[in-house]
């Protein structure tokens, strides 16, 4: 069973690695232990942003498809299959597949899993939550997002955590204005989360994205000043993806080298969008329309 006697997640059995049609272009890191270095900065031209937006639309619609099948009795491997099949149906490549050896087309993080949960034969139960993270690579660009889904009815405490995590993300995004340091995003997120006593995960962050899956730019979700002082400029593209917990920010990683859980086994939620900064605000690049 993938849950122990206390109801906490355990490693399950992994499905076969999913196949991608040969005609779909792979990111340059597929087959390598580490991705090639990022070339350029974190700003993009209008034409490049158009391509990131197109990739982001594929990823968002893949999560729309996942949302249709989330229910008690479904495995996380099945959620991964749905996401995988939608992405490749659009001629795109699921960016996580083969990234630093990762073996799935999405990340599925259940309950106390903060991020990077590997899809397996875990059967979702009434009252669970699951975050599904999908990135699509299309026409040389990545679009990256995630959403946390309720499995049936969840407790009021968990429901509020989900709603407030989404709000924390949006508050962080709205704070991303030209001339500010990126660490203002984390300051806004942590200030909001502390109102409710939530833990704010520090060691897993937002990042620059576009021509590279991860460019090296770090977007903190906590008040890290003066660290992470990169200045926000128009045309900059990155993700904002806060992870809030009902306990502390401390974490542990499974032996698989990927799955990260809260150390105290508290429930955690996350949301993510890829954005481009404009002179007068921002644009979400990972939406379905």
mmCIF file of C-alpha atoms in Angstrom:
data_model
loop_
_atom_site.group_PDB
_atom_site.id
_atom_site.type_symbol
_atom_site.label_atom_id
_atom_site.label_comp_id
_atom_site.label_asym_id
_atom_site.label_seq_id
_atom_site.Cartn_x
_atom_site.Cartn_y
_atom_site.Cartn_z
ATOM 1 C CA UNK A 1 0.000 0.000 0.000
ATOM 2 C CA UNK A 2 1.322 3.496 -0.810
ATOM 3 C CA UNK A 3 -0.043 4.854 2.525
ATOM 4 C CA UNK A 4 1.251 3.699 5.894
ATOM 5 C CA UNK A 5 -0.787 2.945 9.035
ATOM 6 C CA UNK A 6 -0.796 6.669 9.887
ATOM 7 C CA UNK A 7 -2.156 7.622 6.478
ATOM 8 C CA UNK A 8 1.147 9.050 5.247
ATOM 9 C CA UNK A 9 2.383 8.474 1.731
ATOM 10 C CA UNK A 10 4.858 5.708 0.929
ATOM 11 C CA UNK A 11 6.694 4.955 -2.331
ATOM 12 C CA UNK A 12 4.617 2.958 -4.792
ATOM 13 C CA UNK A 13 5.311 0.960 -7.937
ATOM 14 C CA UNK A 14 6.373 2.988 -10.960
ATOM 15 C CA UNK A 15 4.794 2.530 -14.402
ATOM 16 C CA UNK A 16 6.844 2.082 -17.546
ATOM 17 C CA UNK A 17 8.395 5.244 -18.916
ATOM 18 C CA UNK A 18 5.993 6.841 -21.379
ATOM 19 C CA UNK A 19 6.971 7.191 -25.010
ATOM 20 C CA UNK A 20 7.001 10.344 -27.113
ATOM 21 C CA UNK A 21 6.599 10.157 -30.914
ATOM 22 C CA UNK A 22 9.918 10.597 -32.689
ATOM 23 C CA UNK A 23 8.665 13.549 -34.724
ATOM 24 C CA UNK A 24 8.201 15.654 -31.560
ATOM 25 C CA UNK A 25 11.263 17.807 -30.894
ATOM 26 C CA UNK A 26 13.035 17.033 -27.614
ATOM 27 C CA UNK A 27 14.594 19.642 -25.320
ATOM 28 C CA UNK A 28 18.406 19.599 -25.568
ATOM 29 C CA UNK A 29 18.846 18.051 -22.108
ATOM 30 C CA UNK A 30 17.064 14.785 -22.926
ATOM 31 C CA UNK A 31 19.600 11.974 -22.651
ATOM 32 C CA UNK A 32 22.065 14.088 -20.645
ATOM 33 C CA UNK A 33 22.766 13.921 -16.914
ATOM 34 C CA UNK A 34 22.628 17.699 -16.608
ATOM 35 C CA UNK A 35 21.113 20.292 -18.946
ATOM 36 C CA UNK A 36 23.320 22.565 -21.049
ATOM 37 C CA UNK A 37 23.990 26.018 -19.542
ATOM 38 C CA UNK A 38 21.349 28.672 -20.124
ATOM 39 C CA UNK A 39 22.224 31.078 -22.936
ATOM 40 C CA UNK A 40 21.206 34.729 -22.679
ATOM 41 C CA UNK A 41 19.396 36.526 -19.885
ATOM 42 C CA UNK A 42 15.820 36.176 -18.607
ATOM 43 C CA UNK A 43 14.188 38.643 -20.993
ATOM 44 C CA UNK A 44 12.469 37.714 -24.222
ATOM 45 C CA UNK A 45 11.285 39.427 -27.392
ATOM 46 C CA UNK A 46 7.603 39.686 -28.297
ATOM 47 C CA UNK A 47 7.959 36.770 -30.729
ATOM 48 C CA UNK A 48 9.692 34.622 -28.107
ATOM 49 C CA UNK A 49 7.019 35.451 -25.517
ATOM 50 C CA UNK A 50 4.408 34.358 -28.065
ATOM 51 C CA UNK A 51 6.114 30.963 -28.225
ATOM 52 C CA UNK A 52 6.331 30.670 -24.434
ATOM 53 C CA UNK A 53 2.628 31.542 -24.261
ATOM 54 C CA UNK A 54 1.805 28.814 -26.806
ATOM 55 C CA UNK A 55 3.761 26.236 -24.761
ATOM 56 C CA UNK A 56 2.081 27.482 -21.586
ATOM 57 C CA UNK A 57 -1.348 27.096 -23.166
ATOM 58 C CA UNK A 58 -0.603 23.439 -23.924
ATOM 59 C CA UNK A 59 0.490 22.822 -20.327
ATOM 60 C CA UNK A 60 -2.574 24.600 -18.936
ATOM 61 C CA UNK A 61 -4.947 22.617 -21.121
ATOM 62 C CA UNK A 62 -3.198 19.420 -20.053
ATOM 63 C CA UNK A 63 -4.071 20.334 -16.457
ATOM 64 C CA UNK A 64 -7.645 21.040 -17.546
ATOM 65 C CA UNK A 65 -7.717 17.435 -18.809
ATOM 66 C CA UNK A 66 -6.245 16.188 -15.529
ATOM 67 C CA UNK A 67 -8.896 18.114 -13.570
ATOM 68 C CA UNK A 68 -11.596 16.110 -15.341
ATOM 69 C CA UNK A 69 -10.302 12.798 -13.970
ATOM 70 C CA UNK A 70 -9.205 13.689 -10.417
ATOM 71 C CA UNK A 71 -11.406 11.670 -8.060
ATOM 72 C CA UNK A 72 -11.115 9.010 -5.352
ATOM 73 C CA UNK A 73 -9.855 5.705 -6.764
ATOM 74 C CA UNK A 74 -7.654 7.196 -9.498
ATOM 75 C CA UNK A 75 -3.894 6.636 -9.374
ATOM 76 C CA UNK A 76 -1.300 9.356 -9.764
ATOM 77 C CA UNK A 77 0.103 7.361 -12.696
ATOM 78 C CA UNK A 78 -3.256 7.785 -14.427
ATOM 79 C CA UNK A 79 -3.100 11.558 -13.916
ATOM 80 C CA UNK A 80 0.356 11.477 -15.478
ATOM 81 C CA UNK A 81 -0.953 9.477 -18.437
ATOM 82 C CA UNK A 82 -3.690 12.025 -19.090
ATOM 83 C CA UNK A 83 -1.231 14.921 -18.958
ATOM 84 C CA UNK A 84 1.282 13.091 -21.145
ATOM 85 C CA UNK A 85 -1.229 12.180 -23.826
ATOM 86 C CA UNK A 86 -2.609 15.708 -24.036
ATOM 87 C CA UNK A 87 0.833 17.306 -24.324
ATOM 88 C CA UNK A 88 2.048 15.003 -27.075
ATOM 89 C CA UNK A 89 -1.312 15.311 -28.898
ATOM 90 C CA UNK A 90 -0.420 18.985 -29.384
ATOM 91 C CA UNK A 91 2.981 18.199 -30.837
ATOM 92 C CA UNK A 92 4.714 19.301 -27.635
ATOM 93 C CA UNK A 93 7.145 17.482 -25.360
ATOM 94 C CA UNK A 94 6.499 17.010 -21.603
ATOM 95 C CA UNK A 95 9.505 18.863 -20.218
ATOM 96 C CA UNK A 96 9.984 16.842 -17.038
ATOM 97 C CA UNK A 97 10.409 13.566 -18.962
ATOM 98 C CA UNK A 98 14.155 12.944 -19.026
ATOM 99 C CA UNK A 99 15.062 16.148 -17.166
ATOM 100 C CA UNK A 100 18.046 15.205 -14.968
ATOM 101 C CA UNK A 101 16.831 11.610 -15.261
ATOM 102 C CA UNK A 102 13.256 12.256 -14.098
ATOM 103 C CA UNK A 103 11.076 9.456 -15.455
ATOM 104 C CA UNK A 104 7.577 10.934 -15.746
ATOM 105 C CA UNK A 105 5.713 13.571 -17.759
ATOM 106 C CA UNK A 106 4.445 15.432 -14.704
ATOM 107 C CA UNK A 107 4.982 15.694 -10.966
ATOM 108 C CA UNK A 108 2.131 14.499 -8.723
ATOM 109 C CA UNK A 109 2.500 15.608 -5.115
ATOM 110 C CA UNK A 110 -0.056 14.215 -2.649
ATOM 111 C CA UNK A 111 -0.911 15.665 0.792
ATOM 112 C CA UNK A 112 2.414 16.101 2.643
ATOM 113 C CA UNK A 113 4.489 16.001 -0.561
ATOM 114 C CA UNK A 114 5.778 19.528 -1.171
ATOM 115 C CA UNK A 115 6.937 18.988 -4.737
ATOM 116 C CA UNK A 116 8.482 16.585 -7.268
ATOM 117 C CA UNK A 117 6.284 13.618 -6.379
ATOM 118 C CA UNK A 118 6.806 10.828 -8.931
ATOM 119 C CA UNK A 119 3.576 9.365 -10.398
ATOM 120 C CA UNK A 120 3.032 5.744 -9.384
ATOM 121 C CA UNK A 121 0.264 3.335 -8.306
ATOM 122 C CA UNK A 122 -0.819 5.517 -5.371
ATOM 123 C CA UNK A 123 -4.632 5.453 -5.286
ATOM 124 C CA UNK A 124 -6.135 8.809 -4.347
ATOM 125 C CA UNK A 125 -8.605 8.789 -1.439
ATOM 126 C CA UNK A 126 -11.546 10.988 -0.507
ATOM 127 C CA UNK A 127 -10.167 14.055 1.257
ATOM 128 C CA UNK A 128 -6.684 13.897 -0.264
ATOM 129 C CA UNK A 129 -5.188 16.754 -2.253
ATOM 130 C CA UNK A 130 -2.826 16.385 -5.193
ATOM 131 C CA UNK A 131 -0.685 18.968 -6.896
ATOM 132 C CA UNK A 132 0.027 18.262 -10.558
ATOM 133 C CA UNK A 133 2.912 20.110 -12.213
ATOM 134 C CA UNK A 134 3.142 20.104 -16.021
ATOM 135 C CA UNK A 135 5.595 21.842 -18.318
ATOM 136 C CA UNK A 136 5.305 21.717 -22.113
ATOM 137 C CA UNK A 137 8.160 22.279 -24.564
ATOM 138 C CA UNK A 138 7.002 23.607 -27.907
ATOM 139 C CA UNK A 139 8.832 25.443 -30.672
ATOM 140 C CA UNK A 140 11.935 25.829 -28.532
ATOM 141 C CA UNK A 141 10.220 27.207 -25.424
ATOM 142 C CA UNK A 142 8.931 25.869 -22.086
ATOM 143 C CA UNK A 143 5.679 26.851 -20.369
ATOM 144 C CA UNK A 144 5.466 25.714 -16.736
ATOM 145 C CA UNK A 145 2.578 25.636 -14.245
ATOM 146 C CA UNK A 146 0.951 23.594 -11.510
ATOM 147 C CA UNK A 147 -2.334 23.427 -9.659
ATOM 148 C CA UNK A 148 -3.513 21.748 -6.463
ATOM 149 C CA UNK A 149 -6.662 19.654 -6.824
ATOM 150 C CA UNK A 150 -9.106 18.468 -4.187
ATOM 151 C CA UNK A 151 -9.949 14.759 -4.255
ATOM 152 C CA UNK A 152 -13.627 14.735 -3.352
ATOM 153 C CA UNK A 153 -14.477 16.750 -0.241
ATOM 154 C CA UNK A 154 -11.580 18.047 1.853
ATOM 155 C CA UNK A 155 -11.509 19.457 5.364
ATOM 156 C CA UNK A 156 -12.163 23.150 5.915
ATOM 157 C CA UNK A 157 -8.578 23.632 7.116
ATOM 158 C CA UNK A 158 -7.173 22.109 3.937
ATOM 159 C CA UNK A 159 -9.663 23.929 1.733
ATOM 160 C CA UNK A 160 -8.550 27.264 3.189
ATOM 161 C CA UNK A 161 -4.893 26.310 2.703
ATOM 162 C CA UNK A 162 -5.567 25.685 -0.993
ATOM 163 C CA UNK A 163 -7.459 28.941 -1.476
ATOM 164 C CA UNK A 164 -4.865 30.980 0.394
ATOM 165 C CA UNK A 165 -1.939 29.384 -1.440
ATOM 166 C CA UNK A 166 -3.477 30.452 -4.737
ATOM 167 C CA UNK A 167 -4.015 33.945 -3.346
ATOM 168 C CA UNK A 168 -0.402 34.034 -2.113
ATOM 169 C CA UNK A 169 0.790 33.213 -5.624
ATOM 170 C CA UNK A 170 -1.329 35.967 -7.159
ATOM 171 C CA UNK A 171 -0.172 38.514 -4.572
ATOM 172 C CA UNK A 172 3.420 37.609 -5.355
ATOM 173 C CA UNK A 173 2.777 37.943 -9.076
ATOM 174 C CA UNK A 174 1.118 41.338 -8.656
ATOM 175 C CA UNK A 175 4.201 42.531 -6.748
ATOM 176 C CA UNK A 176 6.455 41.794 -9.744
ATOM 177 C CA UNK A 177 6.957 45.304 -11.121
ATOM 178 C CA UNK A 178 9.861 46.766 -13.099
ATOM 179 C CA UNK A 179 12.558 48.281 -10.902
ATOM 180 C CA UNK A 180 11.883 46.063 -7.911
ATOM 181 C CA UNK A 181 14.117 43.219 -6.764
ATOM 182 C CA UNK A 182 12.701 39.735 -7.243
ATOM 183 C CA UNK A 183 12.887 39.178 -3.482
ATOM 184 C CA UNK A 184 9.880 41.506 -3.064
ATOM 185 C CA UNK A 185 7.804 38.611 -4.414
ATOM 186 C CA UNK A 186 8.795 36.403 -1.500
ATOM 187 C CA UNK A 187 8.316 39.191 1.009
ATOM 188 C CA UNK A 188 4.723 39.689 -0.116
ATOM 189 C CA UNK A 189 4.007 35.944 -0.120
ATOM 190 C CA UNK A 190 5.466 35.305 3.339
ATOM 191 C CA UNK A 191 3.761 38.356 4.862
ATOM 192 C CA UNK A 192 0.403 37.055 3.659
ATOM 193 C CA UNK A 193 1.057 33.423 4.682
ATOM 194 C CA UNK A 194 2.145 34.417 8.202
ATOM 195 C CA UNK A 195 -1.294 35.881 8.839
ATOM 196 C CA UNK A 196 -2.570 32.312 8.971
ATOM 197 C CA UNK A 197 0.411 30.667 10.647
ATOM 198 C CA UNK A 198 1.433 28.736 7.522
ATOM 199 C CA UNK A 199 4.916 27.453 6.861
ATOM 200 C CA UNK A 200 6.519 28.924 3.732
ATOM 201 C CA UNK A 201 8.890 26.531 1.959
ATOM 202 C CA UNK A 202 12.242 28.209 1.315
ATOM 203 C CA UNK A 203 14.485 25.776 -0.492
ATOM 204 C CA UNK A 204 12.292 25.175 -3.549
ATOM 205 C CA UNK A 205 11.681 28.290 -5.554
ATOM 206 C CA UNK A 206 10.364 29.904 -8.678
ATOM 207 C CA UNK A 207 12.796 30.205 -11.566
ATOM 208 C CA UNK A 208 13.554 31.758 -14.902
ATOM 209 C CA UNK A 209 11.962 29.767 -17.716
ATOM 210 C CA UNK A 210 11.606 29.996 -21.481
ATOM 211 C CA UNK A 211 14.353 28.742 -23.780
ATOM 212 C CA UNK A 212 15.645 26.806 -20.738
ATOM 213 C CA UNK A 213 13.484 24.835 -18.316
ATOM 214 C CA UNK A 214 15.441 26.469 -15.450
ATOM 215 C CA UNK A 215 17.611 29.441 -16.400
ATOM 216 C CA UNK A 216 19.386 29.911 -13.065
ATOM 217 C CA UNK A 217 17.290 32.895 -11.940
ATOM 218 C CA UNK A 218 15.795 32.179 -8.504
ATOM 219 C CA UNK A 219 12.459 33.598 -7.364
ATOM 220 C CA UNK A 220 12.171 33.167 -3.560
ATOM 221 C CA UNK A 221 8.800 32.733 -1.871
ATOM 222 C CA UNK A 222 9.949 33.999 1.544
ATOM 223 C CA UNK A 223 11.497 37.262 2.709
ATOM 224 C CA UNK A 224 15.088 36.596 1.642
ATOM 225 C CA UNK A 225 16.335 40.202 1.361
ATOM 226 C CA UNK A 226 19.024 41.199 0.673
ATOM 227 C CA UNK A 227 19.632 37.860 -1.062
ATOM 228 C CA UNK A 228 18.142 37.300 -4.527
ATOM 229 C CA UNK A 229 18.266 40.953 -5.487
ATOM 230 C CA UNK A 230 17.970 40.588 -9.273
ATOM 231 C CA UNK A 231 16.101 43.608 -10.593
ATOM 232 C CA UNK A 232 12.833 43.002 -12.425
ATOM 233 C CA UNK A 233 12.699 44.493 -15.921
ATOM 234 C CA UNK A 234 10.062 44.489 -18.676
ATOM 235 C CA UNK A 235 10.180 41.361 -20.808
ATOM 236 C CA UNK A 236 11.453 39.187 -17.943
ATOM 237 C CA UNK A 237 9.898 35.695 -17.801
ATOM 238 C CA UNK A 238 9.835 33.496 -14.704
ATOM 239 C CA UNK A 239 7.612 31.324 -12.531
ATOM 240 C CA UNK A 240 6.021 32.150 -9.188
ATOM 241 C CA UNK A 241 5.095 28.939 -7.342
ATOM 242 C CA UNK A 242 4.744 29.221 -3.548
ATOM 243 C CA UNK A 243 4.472 26.110 -1.396
ATOM 244 C CA UNK A 244 2.636 26.691 1.896
ATOM 245 C CA UNK A 245 2.215 24.158 4.700
ATOM 246 C CA UNK A 246 0.027 23.615 7.742
ATOM 247 C CA UNK A 247 3.234 23.070 9.708
ATOM 248 C CA UNK A 248 6.825 24.252 9.298
ATOM 249 C CA UNK A 249 8.951 24.942 6.223
ATOM 250 C CA UNK A 250 11.315 22.049 6.985
ATOM 251 C CA UNK A 251 11.447 19.123 4.567
ATOM 252 C CA UNK A 252 12.863 15.686 3.839
ATOM 253 C CA UNK A 253 13.600 13.989 0.528
ATOM 254 C CA UNK A 254 12.899 10.362 -0.294
ATOM 255 C CA UNK A 255 15.599 7.998 -1.488
ATOM 256 C CA UNK A 256 14.276 8.388 -5.045
ATOM 257 C CA UNK A 257 16.120 11.715 -5.148
ATOM 258 C CA UNK A 258 12.952 13.598 -6.125
ATOM 259 C CA UNK A 259 10.000 13.347 -3.742
ATOM 260 C CA UNK A 260 10.126 16.116 -1.126
ATOM 261 C CA UNK A 261 7.806 15.950 1.905
ATOM 262 C CA UNK A 262 7.206 18.175 4.895
ATOM 263 C CA UNK A 263 9.372 16.957 7.759
ATOM 264 C CA UNK A 264 6.409 17.084 10.157
ATOM 265 C CA UNK A 265 4.099 15.373 7.601
ATOM 266 C CA UNK A 266 1.799 18.402 7.531
ATOM 267 C CA UNK A 267 -0.350 18.965 4.459
ATOM 268 C CA UNK A 268 1.049 21.349 1.855
ATOM 269 C CA UNK A 269 -0.364 23.086 -1.216
ATOM 270 C CA UNK A 270 1.193 24.831 -4.207
ATOM 271 C CA UNK A 271 0.199 26.826 -7.289
ATOM 272 C CA UNK A 272 2.355 28.073 -10.151
ATOM 273 C CA UNK A 273 2.178 30.294 -13.208
ATOM 274 C CA UNK A 274 4.756 31.412 -15.737
ATOM 275 C CA UNK A 275 4.562 35.188 -16.175
ATOM 276 C CA UNK A 276 6.070 37.894 -18.330
ATOM 277 C CA UNK A 277 6.633 41.302 -16.723
ATOM 278 C CA UNK A 278 5.206 44.290 -18.598
ATOM 279 C CA UNK A 279 5.920 48.012 -18.223
ATOM 280 C CA UNK A 280 2.548 48.372 -16.514
ATOM 281 C CA UNK A 281 2.117 44.992 -14.818
ATOM 282 C CA UNK A 282 2.304 41.351 -15.862
ATOM 283 C CA UNK A 283 0.767 38.729 -18.124
ATOM 284 C CA UNK A 284 0.067 35.129 -17.173
ATOM 285 C CA UNK A 285 1.554 32.912 -19.905
ATOM 286 C CA UNK A 286 0.135 29.618 -18.614
ATOM 287 C CA UNK A 287 -3.605 29.961 -19.195
ATOM 288 C CA UNK A 288 -5.918 27.876 -21.337
ATOM 289 C CA UNK A 289 -7.455 30.613 -23.514
#
